[in-house]
PDB file of C-alpha atoms in Angstrom:
ATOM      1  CA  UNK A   1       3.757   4.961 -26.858  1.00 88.00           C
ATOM      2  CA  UNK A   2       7.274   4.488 -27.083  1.00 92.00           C
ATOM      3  CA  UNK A   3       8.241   6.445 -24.192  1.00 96.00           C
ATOM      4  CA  UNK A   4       5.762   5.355 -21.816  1.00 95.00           C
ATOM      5  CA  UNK A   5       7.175   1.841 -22.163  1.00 95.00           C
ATOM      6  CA  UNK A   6      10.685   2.556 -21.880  1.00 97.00           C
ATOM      7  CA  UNK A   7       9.571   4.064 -18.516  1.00 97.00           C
ATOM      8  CA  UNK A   8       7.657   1.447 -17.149  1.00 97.00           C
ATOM      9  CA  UNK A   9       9.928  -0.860 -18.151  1.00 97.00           C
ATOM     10  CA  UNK A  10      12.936   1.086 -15.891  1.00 97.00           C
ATOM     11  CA  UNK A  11      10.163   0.451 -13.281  1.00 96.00           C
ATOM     12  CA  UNK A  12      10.334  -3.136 -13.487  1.00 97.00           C
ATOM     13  CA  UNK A  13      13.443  -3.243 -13.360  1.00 95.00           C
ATOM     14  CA  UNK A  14      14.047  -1.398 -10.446  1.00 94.00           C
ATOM     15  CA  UNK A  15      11.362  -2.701  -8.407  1.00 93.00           C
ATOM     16  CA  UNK A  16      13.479  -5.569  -7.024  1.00 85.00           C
ATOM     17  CA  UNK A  17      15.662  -3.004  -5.759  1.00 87.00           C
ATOM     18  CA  UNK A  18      13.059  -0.919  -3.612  1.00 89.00           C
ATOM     19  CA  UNK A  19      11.820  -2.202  -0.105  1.00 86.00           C
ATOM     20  CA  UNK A  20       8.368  -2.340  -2.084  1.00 89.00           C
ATOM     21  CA  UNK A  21       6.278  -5.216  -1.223  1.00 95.00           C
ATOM     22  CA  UNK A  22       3.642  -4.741  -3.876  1.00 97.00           C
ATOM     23  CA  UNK A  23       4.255  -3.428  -7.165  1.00 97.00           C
ATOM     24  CA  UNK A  24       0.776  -1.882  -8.891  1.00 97.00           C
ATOM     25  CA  UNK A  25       0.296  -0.999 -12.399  1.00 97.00           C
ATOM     26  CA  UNK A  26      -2.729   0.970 -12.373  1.00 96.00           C
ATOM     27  CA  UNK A  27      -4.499   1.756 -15.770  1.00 95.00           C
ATOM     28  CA  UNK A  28      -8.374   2.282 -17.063  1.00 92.00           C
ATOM     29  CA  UNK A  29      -9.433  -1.214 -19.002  1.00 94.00           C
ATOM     30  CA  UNK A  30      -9.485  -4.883 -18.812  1.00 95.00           C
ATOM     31  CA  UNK A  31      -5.915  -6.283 -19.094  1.00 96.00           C
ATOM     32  CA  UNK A  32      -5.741  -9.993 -19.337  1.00 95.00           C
ATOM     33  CA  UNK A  33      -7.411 -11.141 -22.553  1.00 93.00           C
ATOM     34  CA  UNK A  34     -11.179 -11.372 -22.478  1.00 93.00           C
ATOM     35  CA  UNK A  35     -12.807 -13.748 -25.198  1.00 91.00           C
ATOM     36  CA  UNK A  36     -16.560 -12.590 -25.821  1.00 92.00           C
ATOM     37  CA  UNK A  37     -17.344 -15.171 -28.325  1.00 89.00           C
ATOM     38  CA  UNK A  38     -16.715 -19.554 -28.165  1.00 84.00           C
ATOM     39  CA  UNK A  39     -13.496 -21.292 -27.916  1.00 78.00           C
ATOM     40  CA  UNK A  40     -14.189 -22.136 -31.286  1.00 83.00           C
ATOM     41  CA  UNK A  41     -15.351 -18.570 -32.539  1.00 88.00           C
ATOM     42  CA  UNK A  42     -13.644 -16.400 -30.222  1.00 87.00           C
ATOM     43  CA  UNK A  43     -14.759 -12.474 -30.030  1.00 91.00           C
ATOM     44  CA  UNK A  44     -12.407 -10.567 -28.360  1.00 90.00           C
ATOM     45  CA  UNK A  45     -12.232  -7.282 -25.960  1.00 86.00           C
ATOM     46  CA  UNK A  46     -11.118  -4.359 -28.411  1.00 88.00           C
ATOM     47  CA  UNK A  47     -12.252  -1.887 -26.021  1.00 87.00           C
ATOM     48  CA  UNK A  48      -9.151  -2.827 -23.673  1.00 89.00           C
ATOM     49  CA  UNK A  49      -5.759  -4.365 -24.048  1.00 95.00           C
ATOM     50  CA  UNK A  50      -7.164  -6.631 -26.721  1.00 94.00           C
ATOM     51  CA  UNK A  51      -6.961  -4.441 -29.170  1.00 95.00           C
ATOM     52  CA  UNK A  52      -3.204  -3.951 -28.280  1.00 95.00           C
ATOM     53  CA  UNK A  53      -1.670  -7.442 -27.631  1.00 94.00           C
ATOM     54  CA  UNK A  54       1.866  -6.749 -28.777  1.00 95.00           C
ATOM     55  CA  UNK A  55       1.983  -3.763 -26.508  1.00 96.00           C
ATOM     56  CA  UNK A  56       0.346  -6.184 -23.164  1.00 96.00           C
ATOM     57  CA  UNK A  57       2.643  -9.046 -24.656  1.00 95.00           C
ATOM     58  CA  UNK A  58       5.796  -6.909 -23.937  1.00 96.00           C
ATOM     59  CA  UNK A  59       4.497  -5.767 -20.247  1.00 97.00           C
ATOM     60  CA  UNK A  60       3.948  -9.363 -19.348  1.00 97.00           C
ATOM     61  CA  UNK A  61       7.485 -10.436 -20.685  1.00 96.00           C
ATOM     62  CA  UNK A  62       9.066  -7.814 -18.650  1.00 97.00           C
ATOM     63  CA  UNK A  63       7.182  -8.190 -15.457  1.00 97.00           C
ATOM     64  CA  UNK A  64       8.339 -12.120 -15.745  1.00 95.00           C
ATOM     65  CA  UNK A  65      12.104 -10.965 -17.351  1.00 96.00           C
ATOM     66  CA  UNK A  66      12.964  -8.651 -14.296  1.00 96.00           C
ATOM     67  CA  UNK A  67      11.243 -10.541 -11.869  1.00 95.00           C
ATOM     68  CA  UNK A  68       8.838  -7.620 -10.347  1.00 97.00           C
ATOM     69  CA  UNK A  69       7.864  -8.834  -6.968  1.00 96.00           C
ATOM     70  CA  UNK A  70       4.010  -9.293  -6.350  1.00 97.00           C
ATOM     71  CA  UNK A  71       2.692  -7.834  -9.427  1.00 98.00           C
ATOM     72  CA  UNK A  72      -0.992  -6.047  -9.439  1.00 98.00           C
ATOM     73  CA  UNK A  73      -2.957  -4.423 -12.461  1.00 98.00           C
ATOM     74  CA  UNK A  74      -5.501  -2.991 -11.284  1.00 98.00           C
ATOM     75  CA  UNK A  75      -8.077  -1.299 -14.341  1.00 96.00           C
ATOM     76  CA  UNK A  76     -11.488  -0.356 -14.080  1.00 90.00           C
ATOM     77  CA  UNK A  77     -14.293   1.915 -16.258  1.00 80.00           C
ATOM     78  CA  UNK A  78     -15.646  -1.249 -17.908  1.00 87.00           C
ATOM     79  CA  UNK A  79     -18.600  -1.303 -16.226  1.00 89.00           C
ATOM     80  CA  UNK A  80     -18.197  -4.719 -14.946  1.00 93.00           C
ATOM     81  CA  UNK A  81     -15.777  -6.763 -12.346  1.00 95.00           C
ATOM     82  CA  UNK A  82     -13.322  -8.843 -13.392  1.00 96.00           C
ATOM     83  CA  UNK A  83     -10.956 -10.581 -11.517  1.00 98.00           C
ATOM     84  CA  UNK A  84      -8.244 -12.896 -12.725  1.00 97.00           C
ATOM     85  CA  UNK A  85      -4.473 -14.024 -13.717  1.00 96.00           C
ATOM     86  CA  UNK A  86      -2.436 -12.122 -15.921  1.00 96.00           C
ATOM     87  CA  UNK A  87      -1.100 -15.352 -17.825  1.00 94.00           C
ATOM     88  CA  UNK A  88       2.443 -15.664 -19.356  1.00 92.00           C
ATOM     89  CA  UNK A  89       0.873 -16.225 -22.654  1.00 89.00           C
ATOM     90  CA  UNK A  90      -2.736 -15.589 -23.969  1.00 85.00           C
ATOM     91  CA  UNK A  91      -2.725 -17.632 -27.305  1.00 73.00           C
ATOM     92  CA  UNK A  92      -5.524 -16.885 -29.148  1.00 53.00           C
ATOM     93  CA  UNK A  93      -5.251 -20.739 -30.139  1.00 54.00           C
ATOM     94  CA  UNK A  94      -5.678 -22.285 -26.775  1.00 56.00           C
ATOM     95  CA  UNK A  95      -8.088 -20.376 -24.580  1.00 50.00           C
ATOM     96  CA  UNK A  96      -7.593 -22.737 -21.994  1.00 55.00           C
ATOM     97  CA  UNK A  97      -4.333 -21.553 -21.040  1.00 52.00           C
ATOM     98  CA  UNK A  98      -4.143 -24.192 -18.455  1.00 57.00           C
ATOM     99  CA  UNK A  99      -0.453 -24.658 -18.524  1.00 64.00           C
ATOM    100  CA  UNK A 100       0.344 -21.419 -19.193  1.00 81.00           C
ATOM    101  CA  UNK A 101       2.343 -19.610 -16.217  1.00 89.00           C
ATOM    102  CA  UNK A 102       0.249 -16.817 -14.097  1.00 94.00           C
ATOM    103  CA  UNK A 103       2.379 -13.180 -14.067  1.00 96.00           C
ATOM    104  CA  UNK A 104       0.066 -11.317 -12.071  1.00 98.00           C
ATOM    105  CA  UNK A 105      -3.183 -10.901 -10.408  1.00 98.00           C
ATOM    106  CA  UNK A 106      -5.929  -8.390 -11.808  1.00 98.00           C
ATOM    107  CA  UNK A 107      -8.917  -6.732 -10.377  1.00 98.00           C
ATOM    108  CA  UNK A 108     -10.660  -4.634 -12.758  1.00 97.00           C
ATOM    109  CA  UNK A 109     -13.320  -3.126 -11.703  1.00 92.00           C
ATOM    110  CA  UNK A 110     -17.085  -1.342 -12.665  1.00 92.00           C
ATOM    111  CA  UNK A 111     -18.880   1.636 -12.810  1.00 88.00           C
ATOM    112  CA  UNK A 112     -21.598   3.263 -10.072  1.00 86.00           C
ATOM    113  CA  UNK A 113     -24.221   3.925 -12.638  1.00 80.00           C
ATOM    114  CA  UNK A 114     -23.607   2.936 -16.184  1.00 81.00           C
ATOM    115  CA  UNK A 115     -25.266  -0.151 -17.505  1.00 78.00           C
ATOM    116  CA  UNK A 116     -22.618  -3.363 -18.916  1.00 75.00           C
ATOM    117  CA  UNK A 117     -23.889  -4.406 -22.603  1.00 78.00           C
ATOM    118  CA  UNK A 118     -22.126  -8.111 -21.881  1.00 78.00           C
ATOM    119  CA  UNK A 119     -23.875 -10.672 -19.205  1.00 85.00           C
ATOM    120  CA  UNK A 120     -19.991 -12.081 -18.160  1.00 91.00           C
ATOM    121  CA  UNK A 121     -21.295 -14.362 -16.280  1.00 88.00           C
ATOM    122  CA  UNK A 122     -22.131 -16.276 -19.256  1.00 90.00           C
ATOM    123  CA  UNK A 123     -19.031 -15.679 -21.039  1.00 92.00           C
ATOM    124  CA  UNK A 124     -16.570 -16.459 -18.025  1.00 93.00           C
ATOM    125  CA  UNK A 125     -16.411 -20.350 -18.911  1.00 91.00           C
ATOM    126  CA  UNK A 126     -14.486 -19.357 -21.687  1.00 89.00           C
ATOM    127  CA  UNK A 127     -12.121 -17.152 -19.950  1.00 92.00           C
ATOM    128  CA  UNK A 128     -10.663 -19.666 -17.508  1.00 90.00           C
ATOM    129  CA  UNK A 129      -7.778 -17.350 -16.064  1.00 92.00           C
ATOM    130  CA  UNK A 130     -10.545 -15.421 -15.054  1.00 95.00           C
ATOM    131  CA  UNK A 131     -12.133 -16.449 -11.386  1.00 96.00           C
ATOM    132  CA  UNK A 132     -14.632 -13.875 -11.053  1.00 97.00           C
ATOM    133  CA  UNK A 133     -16.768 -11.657 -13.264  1.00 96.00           C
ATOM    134  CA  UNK A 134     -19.988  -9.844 -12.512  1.00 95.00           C
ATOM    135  CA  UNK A 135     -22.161  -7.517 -14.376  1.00 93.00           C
ATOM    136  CA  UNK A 136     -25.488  -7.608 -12.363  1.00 92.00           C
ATOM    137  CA  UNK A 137     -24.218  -4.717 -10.090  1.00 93.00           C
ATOM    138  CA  UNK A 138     -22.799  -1.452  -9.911  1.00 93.00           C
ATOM    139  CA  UNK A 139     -20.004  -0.563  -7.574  1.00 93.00           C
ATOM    140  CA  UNK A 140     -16.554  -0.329  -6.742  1.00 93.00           C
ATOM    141  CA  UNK A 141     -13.427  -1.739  -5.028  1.00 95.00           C
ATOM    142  CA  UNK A 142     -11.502  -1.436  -2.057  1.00 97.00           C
ATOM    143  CA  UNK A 143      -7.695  -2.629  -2.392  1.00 98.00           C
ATOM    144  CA  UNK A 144      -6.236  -2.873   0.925  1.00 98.00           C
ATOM    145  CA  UNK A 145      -2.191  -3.781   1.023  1.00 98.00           C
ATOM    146  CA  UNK A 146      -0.539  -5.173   4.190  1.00 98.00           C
ATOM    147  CA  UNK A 147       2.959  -6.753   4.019  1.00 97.00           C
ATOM    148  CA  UNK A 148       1.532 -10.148   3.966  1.00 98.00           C
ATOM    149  CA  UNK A 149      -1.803 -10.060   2.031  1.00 98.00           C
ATOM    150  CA  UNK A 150      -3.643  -7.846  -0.375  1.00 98.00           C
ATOM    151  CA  UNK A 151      -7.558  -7.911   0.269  1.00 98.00           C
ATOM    152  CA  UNK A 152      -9.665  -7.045  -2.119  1.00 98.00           C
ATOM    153  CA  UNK A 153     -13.488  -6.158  -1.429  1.00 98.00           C
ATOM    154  CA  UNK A 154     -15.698  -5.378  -4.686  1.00 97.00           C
ATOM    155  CA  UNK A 155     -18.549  -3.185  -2.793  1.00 96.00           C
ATOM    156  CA  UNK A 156     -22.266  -2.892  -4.920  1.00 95.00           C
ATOM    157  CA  UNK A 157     -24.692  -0.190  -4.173  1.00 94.00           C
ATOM    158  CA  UNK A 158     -28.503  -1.597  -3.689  1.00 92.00           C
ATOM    159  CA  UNK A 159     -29.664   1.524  -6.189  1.00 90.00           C
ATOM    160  CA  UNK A 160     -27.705   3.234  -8.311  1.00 88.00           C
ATOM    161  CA  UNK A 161     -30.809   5.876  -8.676  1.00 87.00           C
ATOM    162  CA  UNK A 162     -30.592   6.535  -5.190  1.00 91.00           C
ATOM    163  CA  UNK A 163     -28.174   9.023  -4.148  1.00 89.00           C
ATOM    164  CA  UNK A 164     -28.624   7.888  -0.506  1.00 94.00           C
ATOM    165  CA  UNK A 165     -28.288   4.391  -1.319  1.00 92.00           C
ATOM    166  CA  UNK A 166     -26.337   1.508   0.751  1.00 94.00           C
ATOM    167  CA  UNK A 167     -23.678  -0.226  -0.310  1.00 95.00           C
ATOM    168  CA  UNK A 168     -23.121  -4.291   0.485  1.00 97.00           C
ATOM    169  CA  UNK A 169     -19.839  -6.829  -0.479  1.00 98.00           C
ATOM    170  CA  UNK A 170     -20.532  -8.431  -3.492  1.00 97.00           C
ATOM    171  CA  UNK A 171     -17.099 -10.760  -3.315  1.00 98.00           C
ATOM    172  CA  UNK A 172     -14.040 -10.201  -1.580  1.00 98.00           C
ATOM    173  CA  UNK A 173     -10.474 -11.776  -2.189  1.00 98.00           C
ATOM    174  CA  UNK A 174      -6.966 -12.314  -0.363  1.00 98.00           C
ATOM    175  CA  UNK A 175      -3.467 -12.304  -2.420  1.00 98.00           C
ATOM    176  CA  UNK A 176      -0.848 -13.734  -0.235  1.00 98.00           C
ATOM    177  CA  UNK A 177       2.465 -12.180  -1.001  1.00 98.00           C
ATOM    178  CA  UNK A 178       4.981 -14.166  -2.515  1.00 96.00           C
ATOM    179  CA  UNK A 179       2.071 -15.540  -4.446  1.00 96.00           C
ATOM    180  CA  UNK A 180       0.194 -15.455  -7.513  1.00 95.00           C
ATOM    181  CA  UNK A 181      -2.850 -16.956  -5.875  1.00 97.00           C
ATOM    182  CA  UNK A 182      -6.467 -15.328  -5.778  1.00 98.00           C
ATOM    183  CA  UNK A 183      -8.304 -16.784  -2.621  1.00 98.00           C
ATOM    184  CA  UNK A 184     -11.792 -15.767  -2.574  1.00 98.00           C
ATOM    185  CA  UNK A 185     -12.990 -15.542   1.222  1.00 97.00           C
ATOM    186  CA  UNK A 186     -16.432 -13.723   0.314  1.00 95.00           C
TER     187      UNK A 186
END
């Protein structure tokens, strides 16, 4: 609502003034825009920030407007990982979004037991701010923040019926500071 954004929007614009090195908007869903259909019959996410693009539109222009140093959205309960850019401008009219500026990085990740409904591996060609998705396996993330890098380390279990089950990396990923840049190292 209203309020909320007013709020986070006072964060923004004091995060230039903090000795903060990373600045994290944690939230539940998929942020960046997440076409389940074609590029010429696009479907799109309503079960995340989809369904409220003015609302995302105005985070993005404020993150860019005040200039929030090394901006993160993190999200997760989709049952799937996701990792991507958070572009300047998701127009439903050019998928592509080549040109269009990156914002901020997002990791969004899945679920230890629950099942995804969507193989994303298929649909990821047509979300090209996107450089990872996988639904084959259950798990979670680590986030680990240092001054200089952020590395991320999406972690599958081998069972998710087994309580006493191991885990293993399914990808991992380095965000230099400074940057807007998604390295994956794993």
């Amino acid at each position: 609502g209203g309020t909320q954004e007013k709020w986070l929007e006072q964060q923004f614009q004091e995060a230039k003034n903090t000795n903060t090195v990373w600045n994290i908007l944690g939230q539940s869903s998929l942020f960046g825009q997440r076409n389940n259909g074609s590029a010429s019959q696009p479907k799109f996410f309503y079960d995340g920030w989809d369904a409220y693009a003015a609302n995302r539109q105005r985070i993005i222009d404020q993150i860019e407007q005040y200039k929030v140093p090394n901006p993160v959205v993190l999200g997760g309960d989709i049952h799937e990982n996701w990792v991507g850019y958070v572009k300047k401008n998701f127009n439903a009219n050019d998928l592509n979004n080549a040109s269009s500026t990156n914002v901020a990085v997002e990791f969004c990740g899945t679920s230890i037991s629950s099942r995804a409904k969507t193989v994303v591996e298929k649909i990821l060609p047509n979300n090209p701010h996107f450089v990872y998705a996988n639904s084959k396996y259950r798990g979670y993330g680590v986030a680990h923040f240092e001054a200089k890098t952020l590395t991320t380390t999406l972690k599958a279990v081998q069972d998710v019926k087994d309580p006493e089950s191991g885990s293993f990396t399914l990808a991992q990923f380095v965000v230099p500071a400074g940057t807007k840049e998604i390295i994956k190292t794993i």
